[in-house]
Tab-separated table of C-alpha atoms in Angstrom:
chain	number	residue	atom	x	y	z
I	274	UNK	CA	-30.771	87.009	-37.596
I	275	UNK	CA	-33.347	85.655	-40.069
I	276	UNK	CA	-34.886	89.125	-40.365
I	277	UNK	CA	-31.511	90.436	-41.625
I	278	UNK	CA	-31.684	88.134	-44.642
I	279	UNK	CA	-33.234	89.887	-47.646
I	280	UNK	CA	-33.923	86.943	-49.923
I	281	UNK	CA	-36.147	83.897	-50.061
I	282	UNK	CA	-33.615	81.326	-51.197
I	283	UNK	CA	-30.100	80.152	-50.409
I	284	UNK	CA	-28.594	77.400	-52.551
I	285	UNK	CA	-25.919	75.068	-51.188
I	286	UNK	CA	-23.515	73.457	-53.650
I	287	UNK	CA	-20.511	71.227	-53.092
I	288	UNK	CA	-19.154	67.724	-53.261
I	289	UNK	CA	-21.139	64.682	-52.205
I	290	UNK	CA	-20.634	64.276	-48.474
I	291	UNK	CA	-20.025	68.002	-47.919
I	292	UNK	CA	-23.091	68.203	-45.679
I	293	UNK	CA	-25.392	70.179	-47.969
I	294	UNK	CA	-28.555	68.366	-46.864
I	295	UNK	CA	-27.647	68.231	-43.176
I	296	UNK	CA	-26.549	71.869	-43.033
I	297	UNK	CA	-29.465	72.845	-45.276
I	298	UNK	CA	-32.124	71.519	-42.901
I	299	UNK	CA	-30.504	73.325	-39.977
I	300	UNK	CA	-30.058	76.537	-41.970
I	301	UNK	CA	-33.711	76.439	-43.062
I	302	UNK	CA	-34.806	76.173	-39.424
I	303	UNK	CA	-32.517	79.009	-38.337
I	304	UNK	CA	-33.729	81.272	-41.170
I	305	UNK	CA	-37.399	80.215	-40.985
I	306	UNK	CA	-37.305	79.114	-44.633
I	307	UNK	CA	-38.559	76.018	-46.434
I	308	UNK	CA	-36.054	73.292	-47.310
I	309	UNK	CA	-35.689	71.594	-50.702
I	310	UNK	CA	-33.289	68.735	-51.436
I	311	UNK	CA	-33.002	68.440	-55.218
I	312	UNK	CA	-31.721	64.846	-55.048
I	313	UNK	CA	-34.864	63.843	-53.129
I	314	UNK	CA	-37.004	65.868	-55.521
I	315	UNK	CA	-35.559	63.942	-58.469
I	316	UNK	CA	-35.827	60.552	-56.740
I	317	UNK	CA	-39.446	61.209	-55.762
I	318	UNK	CA	-40.361	62.522	-59.195
I	319	UNK	CA	-38.739	59.612	-61.011
I	320	UNK	CA	-39.662	56.902	-58.501
I	321	UNK	CA	-36.087	55.597	-58.454
I	322	UNK	CA	-32.914	55.978	-56.424
I	323	UNK	CA	-30.247	58.266	-57.915
I	324	UNK	CA	-27.934	55.347	-58.664
I	325	UNK	CA	-30.734	53.668	-60.653
I	326	UNK	CA	-31.530	56.865	-62.560
I	327	UNK	CA	-27.860	57.357	-63.449
I	328	UNK	CA	-27.589	53.732	-64.543
I	329	UNK	CA	-30.642	54.100	-66.824
I	330	UNK	CA	-29.950	57.559	-68.264
I	331	UNK	CA	-26.163	57.732	-68.136
I	332	UNK	CA	-24.238	60.736	-66.855
I	333	UNK	CA	-25.309	63.178	-69.572
I	334	UNK	CA	-28.952	62.131	-69.346
I	335	UNK	CA	-28.963	62.494	-65.582
I	336	UNK	CA	-27.394	65.963	-65.735
I	337	UNK	CA	-30.051	67.018	-68.271
I	338	UNK	CA	-32.792	65.658	-66.012
I	339	UNK	CA	-31.314	67.469	-63.012
I	340	UNK	CA	-31.292	70.759	-64.962
I	341	UNK	CA	-34.982	70.284	-65.854
I	342	UNK	CA	-35.869	69.810	-62.190
I	343	UNK	CA	-33.900	72.954	-61.288
I	344	UNK	CA	-35.758	74.935	-63.959
I	345	UNK	CA	-39.001	73.986	-62.211
I	346	UNK	CA	-37.976	75.142	-58.737
I	347	UNK	CA	-40.371	77.766	-57.367
I	348	UNK	CA	-39.156	81.194	-56.307
I	349	UNK	CA	-39.900	80.367	-52.664
I	350	UNK	CA	-37.968	77.102	-52.516
I	351	UNK	CA	-36.101	78.311	-49.398
I	352	UNK	CA	-32.813	76.627	-48.606
I	353	UNK	CA	-31.916	74.416	-51.560
I	354	UNK	CA	-29.472	71.525	-51.154
I	355	UNK	CA	-28.301	70.375	-54.577
I	356	UNK	CA	-26.660	67.276	-55.908
I	357	UNK	CA	-22.915	67.557	-56.359
I	358	UNK	CA	-23.205	67.327	-60.146
I	359	UNK	CA	-25.399	70.434	-60.433
I	360	UNK	CA	-22.445	72.513	-61.679
I	361	UNK	CA	-22.201	70.511	-64.910
I	362	UNK	CA	-25.161	72.359	-66.461
I	363	UNK	CA	-24.829	76.170	-66.766
I	364	UNK	CA	-28.571	76.576	-67.344
I	365	UNK	CA	-29.313	74.877	-64.021
I	366	UNK	CA	-26.808	77.057	-62.196
I	367	UNK	CA	-28.245	80.174	-63.865
I	368	UNK	CA	-31.661	79.280	-62.433
I	369	UNK	CA	-30.212	78.775	-58.950
I	370	UNK	CA	-28.357	82.098	-59.099
I	371	UNK	CA	-31.614	83.789	-60.165
I	372	UNK	CA	-33.236	82.431	-57.010
I	373	UNK	CA	-30.673	83.910	-54.600
I	374	UNK	CA	-27.156	83.512	-53.229
I	375	UNK	CA	-25.233	80.329	-53.994
I	376	UNK	CA	-22.964	78.998	-51.235
I	377	UNK	CA	-20.186	76.476	-51.877
I	378	UNK	CA	-19.497	74.182	-48.926
I	379	UNK	CA	-15.842	73.341	-49.491
I	380	UNK	CA	-14.719	70.212	-47.678
I	381	UNK	CA	-11.237	68.715	-48.172
I	382	UNK	CA	-11.038	65.404	-50.057
I	383	UNK	CA	-9.604	63.613	-46.998
I	384	UNK	CA	-12.708	64.504	-44.958
I	385	UNK	CA	-15.002	63.569	-47.855
I	386	UNK	CA	-13.302	60.173	-48.144
I	387	UNK	CA	-14.031	59.506	-44.463
I	388	UNK	CA	-17.710	60.433	-44.911
I	389	UNK	CA	-18.451	58.638	-48.180
I	390	UNK	CA	-18.766	54.969	-48.918
I	391	UNK	CA	-19.140	53.501	-52.382
I	392	UNK	CA	-19.594	56.369	-54.861
I	393	UNK	CA	-21.647	54.193	-57.213
I	394	UNK	CA	-24.101	53.198	-54.475
I	395	UNK	CA	-24.551	56.831	-53.455
I	396	UNK	CA	-25.473	57.871	-56.971
I	397	UNK	CA	-22.434	60.087	-57.462
I	398	UNK	CA	-21.652	61.230	-61.006
I	399	UNK	CA	-17.996	60.306	-61.629
I	400	UNK	CA	-15.750	58.589	-64.139
I	401	UNK	CA	-15.115	54.875	-63.536
I	402	UNK	CA	-12.317	54.479	-61.023
I	403	UNK	CA	-12.172	58.212	-60.285
I	404	UNK	CA	-11.089	59.002	-56.721
I	405	UNK	CA	-12.714	61.532	-54.409
I	406	UNK	CA	-9.574	63.684	-54.672
I	407	UNK	CA	-9.689	63.654	-58.488
I	408	UNK	CA	-13.422	64.421	-58.498
I	409	UNK	CA	-12.855	67.309	-56.075
I	410	UNK	CA	-10.050	68.640	-58.280
I	411	UNK	CA	-12.365	68.488	-61.318
I	412	UNK	CA	-15.363	70.144	-59.643
I	413	UNK	CA	-13.771	72.704	-57.310
I	414	UNK	CA	-13.195	75.317	-60.068
I	415	UNK	CA	-16.822	74.923	-61.186
I	416	UNK	CA	-18.172	75.329	-57.659
I	417	UNK	CA	-16.041	78.440	-57.187
I	418	UNK	CA	-17.154	79.886	-60.534
I	419	UNK	CA	-20.822	79.776	-59.560
I	420	UNK	CA	-20.554	80.497	-55.829
I	421	UNK	CA	-21.396	83.862	-54.333
I	422	UNK	CA	-19.896	82.643	-51.050
I	423	UNK	CA	-17.333	79.947	-50.277
I	424	UNK	CA	-17.419	78.373	-46.830
I	425	UNK	CA	-14.327	76.338	-45.961
I	426	UNK	CA	-15.943	73.735	-43.728
I	427	UNK	CA	-13.038	71.446	-42.906
I	428	UNK	CA	-14.568	68.881	-40.582
I	429	UNK	CA	-16.760	71.386	-38.705
I	430	UNK	CA	-20.105	70.130	-37.399
I	431	UNK	CA	-23.273	71.390	-39.160
I	432	UNK	CA	-24.323	74.139	-36.729
I	433	UNK	CA	-21.177	76.306	-36.987
I	434	UNK	CA	-21.322	75.915	-40.779
I	435	UNK	CA	-24.973	77.046	-40.857
I	436	UNK	CA	-24.197	80.033	-38.630
I	437	UNK	CA	-21.229	80.973	-40.815
I	438	UNK	CA	-23.456	80.851	-43.900
I	439	UNK	CA	-26.008	83.123	-42.235
I	440	UNK	CA	-23.321	85.623	-41.260
I	441	UNK	CA	-21.670	85.683	-44.683
I	442	UNK	CA	-24.878	85.854	-46.709
I	443	UNK	CA	-26.389	88.534	-44.454
I	444	UNK	CA	-23.197	90.589	-44.720
I	445	UNK	CA	-23.023	90.053	-48.467
I	446	UNK	CA	-19.372	89.119	-48.149
I	447	UNK	CA	-17.433	86.202	-49.534
I	448	UNK	CA	-14.663	84.069	-48.039
């Protein structure tokens, strides 16, 4: 099916714990594309964990930094797994959309809560005391605004999600 795909990049967006990195690695293998995890790119470039970067720069500073890293992504980045906060900077999302289709992995808050531990330790951008459900409610409209495709993942394992992405992106449809 990889030969049916007429692009060099697919970007995965969604909440922390949605499976962007896990699905992204599998999708890259299935499509014979490179894999880029923007959170790892930032951590490697800055020499710090995300939580430490957020603590030093604050939320706005981190989002600006994230947008700068996105601006530097090469055209052949392959499958790109982003941080959940990527949708807070329109210029970053514009770059990702220039690279190819953007896919929102939509996972219900109840499933996310089971997958995630301490949001602060994971380096998740959120207001103090904000719940996963409230964060999902805040970000969902942004993810949908920028997505070319929405995949309702539920609690599906990574492989069916990756196959669904391939089918939807190859068909050019959206669900």
